[in-house]
Coordinates of C-alpha atoms in Angstrom, one line a residue:
X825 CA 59.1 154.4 151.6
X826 CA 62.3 154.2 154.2
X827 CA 64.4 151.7 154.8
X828 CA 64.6 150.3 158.3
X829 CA 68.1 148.6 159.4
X830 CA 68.2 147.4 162.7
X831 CA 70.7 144.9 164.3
X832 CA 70.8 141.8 166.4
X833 CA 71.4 141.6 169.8
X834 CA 74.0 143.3 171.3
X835 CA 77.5 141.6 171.7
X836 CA 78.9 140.3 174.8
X837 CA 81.9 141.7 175.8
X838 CA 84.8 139.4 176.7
X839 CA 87.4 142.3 177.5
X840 CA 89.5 142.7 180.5
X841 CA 87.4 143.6 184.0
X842 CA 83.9 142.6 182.5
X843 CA 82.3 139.7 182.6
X844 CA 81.6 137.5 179.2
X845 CA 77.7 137.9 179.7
X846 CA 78.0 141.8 179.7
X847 CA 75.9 143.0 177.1
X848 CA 77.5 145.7 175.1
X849 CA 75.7 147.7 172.2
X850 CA 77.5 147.9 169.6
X851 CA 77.3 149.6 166.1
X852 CA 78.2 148.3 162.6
X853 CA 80.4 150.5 161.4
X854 CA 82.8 150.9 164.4
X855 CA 83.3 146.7 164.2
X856 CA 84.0 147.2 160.4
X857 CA 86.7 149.6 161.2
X858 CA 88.6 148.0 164.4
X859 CA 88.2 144.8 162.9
X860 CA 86.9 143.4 165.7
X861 CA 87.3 139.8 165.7
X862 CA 89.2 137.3 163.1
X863 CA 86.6 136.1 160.5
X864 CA 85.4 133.0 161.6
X865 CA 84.5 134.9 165.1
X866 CA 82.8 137.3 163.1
X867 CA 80.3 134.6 161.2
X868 CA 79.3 133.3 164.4
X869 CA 78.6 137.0 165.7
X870 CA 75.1 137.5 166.2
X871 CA 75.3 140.9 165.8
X872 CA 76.1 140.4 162.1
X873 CA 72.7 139.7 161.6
X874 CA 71.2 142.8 160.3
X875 CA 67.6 143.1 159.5
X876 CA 66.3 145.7 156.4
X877 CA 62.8 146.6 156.6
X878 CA 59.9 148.4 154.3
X879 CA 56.7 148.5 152.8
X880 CA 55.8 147.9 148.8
X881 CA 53.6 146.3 146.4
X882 CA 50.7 146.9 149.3
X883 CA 52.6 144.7 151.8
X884 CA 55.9 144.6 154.0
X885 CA 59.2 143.1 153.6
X886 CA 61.8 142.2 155.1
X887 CA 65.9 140.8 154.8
X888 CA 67.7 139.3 157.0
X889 CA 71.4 139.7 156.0
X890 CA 74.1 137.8 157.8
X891 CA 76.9 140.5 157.6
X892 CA 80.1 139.8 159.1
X893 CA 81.8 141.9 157.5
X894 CA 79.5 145.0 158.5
X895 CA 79.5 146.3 154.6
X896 CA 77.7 149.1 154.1
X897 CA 74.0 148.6 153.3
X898 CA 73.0 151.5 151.3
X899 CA 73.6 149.2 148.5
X900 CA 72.0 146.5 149.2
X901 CA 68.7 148.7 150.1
X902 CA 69.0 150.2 147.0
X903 CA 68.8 147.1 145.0
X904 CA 66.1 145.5 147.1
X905 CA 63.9 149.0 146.5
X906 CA 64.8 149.0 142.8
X907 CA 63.8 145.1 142.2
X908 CA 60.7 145.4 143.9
X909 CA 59.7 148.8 142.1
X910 CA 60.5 147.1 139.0
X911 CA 57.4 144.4 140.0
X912 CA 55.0 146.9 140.1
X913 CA 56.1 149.0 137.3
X914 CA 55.7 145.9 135.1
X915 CA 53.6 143.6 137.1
X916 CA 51.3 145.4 139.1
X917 CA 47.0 145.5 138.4
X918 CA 46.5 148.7 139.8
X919 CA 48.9 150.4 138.4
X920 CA 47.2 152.3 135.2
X921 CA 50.7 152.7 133.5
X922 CA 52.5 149.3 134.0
X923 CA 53.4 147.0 131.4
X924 CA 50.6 144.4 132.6
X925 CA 48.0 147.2 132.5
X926 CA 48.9 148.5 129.2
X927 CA 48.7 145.1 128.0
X928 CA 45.2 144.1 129.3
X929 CA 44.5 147.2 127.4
X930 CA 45.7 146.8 124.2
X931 CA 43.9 146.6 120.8
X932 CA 42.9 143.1 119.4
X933 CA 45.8 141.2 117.7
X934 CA 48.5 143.6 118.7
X935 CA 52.2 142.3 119.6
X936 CA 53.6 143.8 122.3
X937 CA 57.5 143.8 123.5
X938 CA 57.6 142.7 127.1
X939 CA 60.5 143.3 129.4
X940 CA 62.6 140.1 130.4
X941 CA 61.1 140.1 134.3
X942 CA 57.6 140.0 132.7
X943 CA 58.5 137.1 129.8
X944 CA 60.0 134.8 133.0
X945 CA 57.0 135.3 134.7
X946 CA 54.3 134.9 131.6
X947 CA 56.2 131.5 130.7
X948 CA 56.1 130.3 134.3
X949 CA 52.5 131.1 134.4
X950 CA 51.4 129.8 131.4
X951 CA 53.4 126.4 132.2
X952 CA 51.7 125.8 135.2
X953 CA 48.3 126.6 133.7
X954 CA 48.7 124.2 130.9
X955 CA 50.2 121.6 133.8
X956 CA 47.0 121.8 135.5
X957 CA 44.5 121.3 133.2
X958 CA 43.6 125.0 133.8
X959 CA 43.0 125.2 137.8
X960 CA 45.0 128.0 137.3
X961 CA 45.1 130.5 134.9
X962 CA 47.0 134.3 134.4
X963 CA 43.9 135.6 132.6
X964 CA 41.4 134.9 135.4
X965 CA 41.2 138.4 136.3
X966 CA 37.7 139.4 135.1
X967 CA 36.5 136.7 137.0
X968 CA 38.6 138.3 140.0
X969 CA 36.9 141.2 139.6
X970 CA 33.3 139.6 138.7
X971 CA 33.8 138.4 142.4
X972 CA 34.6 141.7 143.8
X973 CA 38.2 140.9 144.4
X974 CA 40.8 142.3 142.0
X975 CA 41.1 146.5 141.8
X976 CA 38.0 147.8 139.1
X977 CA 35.6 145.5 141.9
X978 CA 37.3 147.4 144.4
X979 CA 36.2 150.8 142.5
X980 CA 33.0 149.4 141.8
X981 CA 30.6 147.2 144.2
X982 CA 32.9 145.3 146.5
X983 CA 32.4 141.3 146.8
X984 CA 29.6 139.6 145.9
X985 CA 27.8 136.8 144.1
X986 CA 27.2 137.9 140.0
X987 CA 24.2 136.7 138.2
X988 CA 24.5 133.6 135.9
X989 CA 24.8 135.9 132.7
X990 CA 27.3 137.9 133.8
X991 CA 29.0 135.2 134.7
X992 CA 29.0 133.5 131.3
X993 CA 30.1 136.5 129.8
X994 CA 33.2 136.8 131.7
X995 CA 34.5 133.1 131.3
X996 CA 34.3 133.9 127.4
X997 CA 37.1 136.1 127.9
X998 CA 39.0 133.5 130.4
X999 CA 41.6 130.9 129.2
X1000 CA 45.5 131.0 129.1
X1001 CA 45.5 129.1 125.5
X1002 CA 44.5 132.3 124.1
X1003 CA 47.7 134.5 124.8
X1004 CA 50.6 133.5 122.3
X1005 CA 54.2 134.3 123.7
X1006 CA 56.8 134.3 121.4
X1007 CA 59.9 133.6 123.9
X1008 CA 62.6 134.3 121.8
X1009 CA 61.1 137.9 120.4
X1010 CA 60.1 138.5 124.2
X1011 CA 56.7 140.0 122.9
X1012 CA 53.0 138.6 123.3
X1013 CA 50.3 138.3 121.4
X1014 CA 46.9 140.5 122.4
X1015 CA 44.3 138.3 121.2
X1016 CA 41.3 141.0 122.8
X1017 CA 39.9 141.3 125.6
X1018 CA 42.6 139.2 127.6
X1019 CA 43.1 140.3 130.9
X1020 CA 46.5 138.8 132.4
X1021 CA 46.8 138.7 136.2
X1022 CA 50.0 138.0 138.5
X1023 CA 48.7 138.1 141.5
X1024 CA 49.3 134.4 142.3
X1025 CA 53.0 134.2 140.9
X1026 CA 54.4 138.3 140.9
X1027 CA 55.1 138.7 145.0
X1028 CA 56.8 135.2 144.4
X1029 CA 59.0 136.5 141.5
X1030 CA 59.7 139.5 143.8
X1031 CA 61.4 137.3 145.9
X1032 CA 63.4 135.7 143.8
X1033 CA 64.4 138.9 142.0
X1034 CA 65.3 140.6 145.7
X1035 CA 67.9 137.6 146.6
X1036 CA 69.4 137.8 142.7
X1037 CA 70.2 141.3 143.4
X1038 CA 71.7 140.8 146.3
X1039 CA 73.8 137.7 145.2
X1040 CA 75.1 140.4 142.6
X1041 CA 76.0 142.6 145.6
X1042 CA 78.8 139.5 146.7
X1043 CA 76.0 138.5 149.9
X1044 CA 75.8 134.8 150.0
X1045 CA 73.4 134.6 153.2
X1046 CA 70.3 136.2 153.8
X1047 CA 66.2 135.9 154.3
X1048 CA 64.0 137.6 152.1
X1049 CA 60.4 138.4 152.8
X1050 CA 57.6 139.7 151.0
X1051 CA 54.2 139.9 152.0
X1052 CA 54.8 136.5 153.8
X1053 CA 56.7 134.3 151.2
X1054 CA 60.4 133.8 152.3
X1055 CA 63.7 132.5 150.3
X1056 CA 66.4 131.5 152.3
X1057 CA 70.0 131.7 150.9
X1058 CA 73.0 130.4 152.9
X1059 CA 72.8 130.3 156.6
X1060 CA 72.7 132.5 159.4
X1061 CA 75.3 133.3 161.5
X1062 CA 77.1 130.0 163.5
X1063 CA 76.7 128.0 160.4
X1064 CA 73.2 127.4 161.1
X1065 CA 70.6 127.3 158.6
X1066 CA 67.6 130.1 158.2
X1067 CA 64.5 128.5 160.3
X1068 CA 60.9 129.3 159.2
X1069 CA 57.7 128.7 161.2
X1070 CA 54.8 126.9 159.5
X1071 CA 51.2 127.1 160.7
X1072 CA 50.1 123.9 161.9
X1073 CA 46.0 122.8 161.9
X1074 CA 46.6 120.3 164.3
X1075 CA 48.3 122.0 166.6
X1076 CA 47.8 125.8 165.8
X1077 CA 50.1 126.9 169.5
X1078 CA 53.3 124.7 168.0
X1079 CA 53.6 125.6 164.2
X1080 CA 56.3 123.3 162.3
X1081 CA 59.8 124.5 162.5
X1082 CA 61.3 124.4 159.2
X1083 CA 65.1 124.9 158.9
X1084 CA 66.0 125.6 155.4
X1085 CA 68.6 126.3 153.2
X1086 CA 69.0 127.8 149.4
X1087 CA 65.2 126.9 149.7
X1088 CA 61.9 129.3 149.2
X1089 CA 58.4 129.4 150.6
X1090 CA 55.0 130.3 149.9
X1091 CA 51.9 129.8 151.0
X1092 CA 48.2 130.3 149.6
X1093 CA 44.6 129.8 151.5
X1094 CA 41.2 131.2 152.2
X1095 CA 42.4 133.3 155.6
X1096 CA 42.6 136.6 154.4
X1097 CA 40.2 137.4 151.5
X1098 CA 36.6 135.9 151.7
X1099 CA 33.5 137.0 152.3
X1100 CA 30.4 135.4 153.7
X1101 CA 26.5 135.4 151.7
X1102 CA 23.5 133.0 151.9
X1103 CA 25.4 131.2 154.9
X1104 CA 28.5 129.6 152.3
X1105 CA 32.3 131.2 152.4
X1106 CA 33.6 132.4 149.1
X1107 CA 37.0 132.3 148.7
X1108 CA 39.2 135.2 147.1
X1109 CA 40.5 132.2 145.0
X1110 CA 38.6 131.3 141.7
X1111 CA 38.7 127.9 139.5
X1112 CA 38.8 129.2 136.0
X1113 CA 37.3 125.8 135.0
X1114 CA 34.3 126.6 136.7
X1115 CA 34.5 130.5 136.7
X1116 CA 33.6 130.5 140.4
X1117 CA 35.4 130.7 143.7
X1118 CA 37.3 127.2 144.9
X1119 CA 34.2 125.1 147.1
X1120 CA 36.5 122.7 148.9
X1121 CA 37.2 122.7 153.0
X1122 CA 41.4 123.4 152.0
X1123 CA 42.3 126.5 153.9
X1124 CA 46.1 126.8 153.7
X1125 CA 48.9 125.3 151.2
X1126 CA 52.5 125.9 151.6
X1127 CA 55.0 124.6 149.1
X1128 CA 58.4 124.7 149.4
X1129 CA 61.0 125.0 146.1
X1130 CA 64.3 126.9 144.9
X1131 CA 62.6 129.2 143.4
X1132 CA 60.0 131.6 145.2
X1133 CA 58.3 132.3 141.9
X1134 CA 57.7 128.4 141.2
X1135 CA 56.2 127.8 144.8
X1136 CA 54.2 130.8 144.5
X1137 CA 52.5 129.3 141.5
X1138 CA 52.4 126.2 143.3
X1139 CA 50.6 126.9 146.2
X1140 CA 47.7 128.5 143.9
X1141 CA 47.7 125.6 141.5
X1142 CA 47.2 123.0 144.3
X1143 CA 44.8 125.6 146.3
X1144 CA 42.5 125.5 143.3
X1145 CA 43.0 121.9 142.8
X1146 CA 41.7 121.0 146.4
X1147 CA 43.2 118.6 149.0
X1148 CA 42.6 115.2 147.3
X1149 CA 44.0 116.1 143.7
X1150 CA 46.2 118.9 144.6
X1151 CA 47.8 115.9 146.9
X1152 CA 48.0 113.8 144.0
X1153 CA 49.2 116.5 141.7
X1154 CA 52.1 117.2 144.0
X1155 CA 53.3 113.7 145.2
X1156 CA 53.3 113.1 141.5
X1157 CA 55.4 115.8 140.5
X1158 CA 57.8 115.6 143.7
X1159 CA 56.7 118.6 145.2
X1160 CA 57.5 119.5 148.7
X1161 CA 53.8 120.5 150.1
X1162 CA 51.6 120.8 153.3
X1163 CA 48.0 120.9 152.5
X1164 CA 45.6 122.0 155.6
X1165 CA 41.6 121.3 155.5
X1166 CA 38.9 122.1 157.0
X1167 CA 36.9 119.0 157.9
X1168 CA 33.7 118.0 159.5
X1169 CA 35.7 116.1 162.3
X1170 CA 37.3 119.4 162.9
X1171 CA 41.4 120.3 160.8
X1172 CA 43.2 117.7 159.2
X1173 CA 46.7 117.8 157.8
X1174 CA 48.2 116.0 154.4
X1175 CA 52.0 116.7 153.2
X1176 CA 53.7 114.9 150.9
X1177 CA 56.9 112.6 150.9
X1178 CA 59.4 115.3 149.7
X1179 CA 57.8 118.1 152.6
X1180 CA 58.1 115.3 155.2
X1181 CA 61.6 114.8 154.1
X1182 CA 62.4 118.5 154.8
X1183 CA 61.5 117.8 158.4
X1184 CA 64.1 117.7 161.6

């Protein structure tokens, strides 16, 4: 897909017979020649703050690159295509040929090489998995798809609710203690019938692996976004950190201001994927203890960590969990989180001591 660059507003012209609020449009490249202003002008430019757009892994994304040097971005796009191609290539369940396909196809007690990107994400998976008793769990896709979901529902049926049989059948082939990863060898064991799923953790990683590429690329302050989770590195121009919204139950017309630094984002709920039978919800999000979709009134979690790939995982563990032990779980861990419920006496809030923190 193309890149889209577009710029900040335009400058305002402070030259001789114009006034200072003038707006002037202005392009990149003839700043980066003139050298338009000293450097620390330049930081506080607003039109240094470029904006790269496109569209993978079935979503958008977006960077927001403070630039006041006006470099070049053909680089920098560049990278931030190739890292996110390389998530699908490896990480991706509906693509036949990627490395997580070809796994979740492989022959019973095979070892299989796995590329570094993959390993990171496999160990960060199963840690959380093992953390939480459980609640969440790489190899719950067949019970993804069961529910109508993940991509072989989406070829077959759609949503809907499976028989009780069916049901236990698929949990047999559920349960993270069954994969053995040998970190050092970067290969994993194929047990059978193991079907690993990223879906909860790999737009996270993408994230993470978007801002380390650009980092290599010398930028030091920028926004990524993918799909709706955000890592912020730096500040924006005027020495000002990146500022994210946050939905807000309470209030749903004033969402939460956030301003963040060398911090990530992510959120998980029951908004987006659901479907409706018999007069109960079902959530796109399944407790592999129980094999079925999550029966609680949470609707929204948002955590908040340096790494986009650990809040990613976060927000699905303490989704699954629920509002009273995913509270627990996170308070007890330090974990910067905003759980929002649905309630009987209508949406109720809950964050925990190191999200209130983050606060202005």
């Amino acid at each position: 897909m193309p890149v889209r660059v577009s710029f900040a507003p335009a400058l305002l012209q402070g030259s001789a017979g114009r006034g200072l609020a003038t707006p002037v449009p202005t392009g990149a490249a003839s700043f980066a020649v003139s050298g338009y202003a000293p450097q620390a002008v330049r930081r506080a430019d607003p039109a240094a703050l470029q904006t790269l757009t496109g569209e993978a892994m079935g979503t958008t994304w977006s960077v927001r690159l403070h630039n006041p040097d006006f470099r070049p971005l053909d680089e920098a796009c560049q990278a931030i295509e190739a890292a996110l191609a390389l998530v699908v290539r490896q990480m991706s369940n509906w693509e036949a040929g990627s490395d997580i396909s070809r796994f979740n196809r492989a022959e019973p007690g095979s070892w299989h090489a796995l590329p570094p990107e993959f390993v990171t994400v496999l160990a960060c998976a199963l840690e959380w998995a093992q953390a939480s008793g459980g609640a969440w769990d790489p190899t719950v896709g067949p019970l993804v798809d069961l529910w109508g979901f993940g991509p072989r529902a989406a070829k077959a049926q759609g949503a809907g609710i499976p028989d009780a049989d069916a049901l236990r059948r698929v949990r047999e082939r559920v349960g993270y203690q069954r994969i053995v990863l040998d970190l050092a060898g970067r290969r994993a064991l194929q047990p059978g019938a193991v079907h690993v799923d990223f879906s909860g953790i790999a737009k996270g990683y993408s994230v993470d692996l978007v801002a380390e590429r650009l980092q290599a690329l010398g930028h030091t302050d920028f926004l990524v976004e993918v799909g709706g989770e955000l890592r912020a590195c730096g500040q924006r121009p005027g020495n000002q950190p990146w500022r994210v919204a946050v939905a807000s139950m309470a209030d749903p017309s004033t969402p939460l201001a956030l301003p963040l630094r060398d911090m990530a984002i992510a959120t998980s709920g029951d908004h987006w994927h659901a479907f409706e039978q018999g007069g109960r919800r079902y959530s796109h999000t399944i407790d592999p203890r129980s094999g079925e979709p999550v029966a609680h009134g949470l609707t929204s979690v948002t955590v908040l960590h340096a790494e986009c790939m650990q809040a990613d995982a976060l927000a699905t563990v303490l989704t699954v969990l629920g509002p009273r032990e995913g509270l627990d779980f996170a308070e007890q861990r330090g974990v910067a989180a905003l759980l929002c419920e649905r309630t009987a006496q209508g949406p109720a809030m809950a964050m925990t001591t190191a999200f209130a923190a983050l606060l202005p």
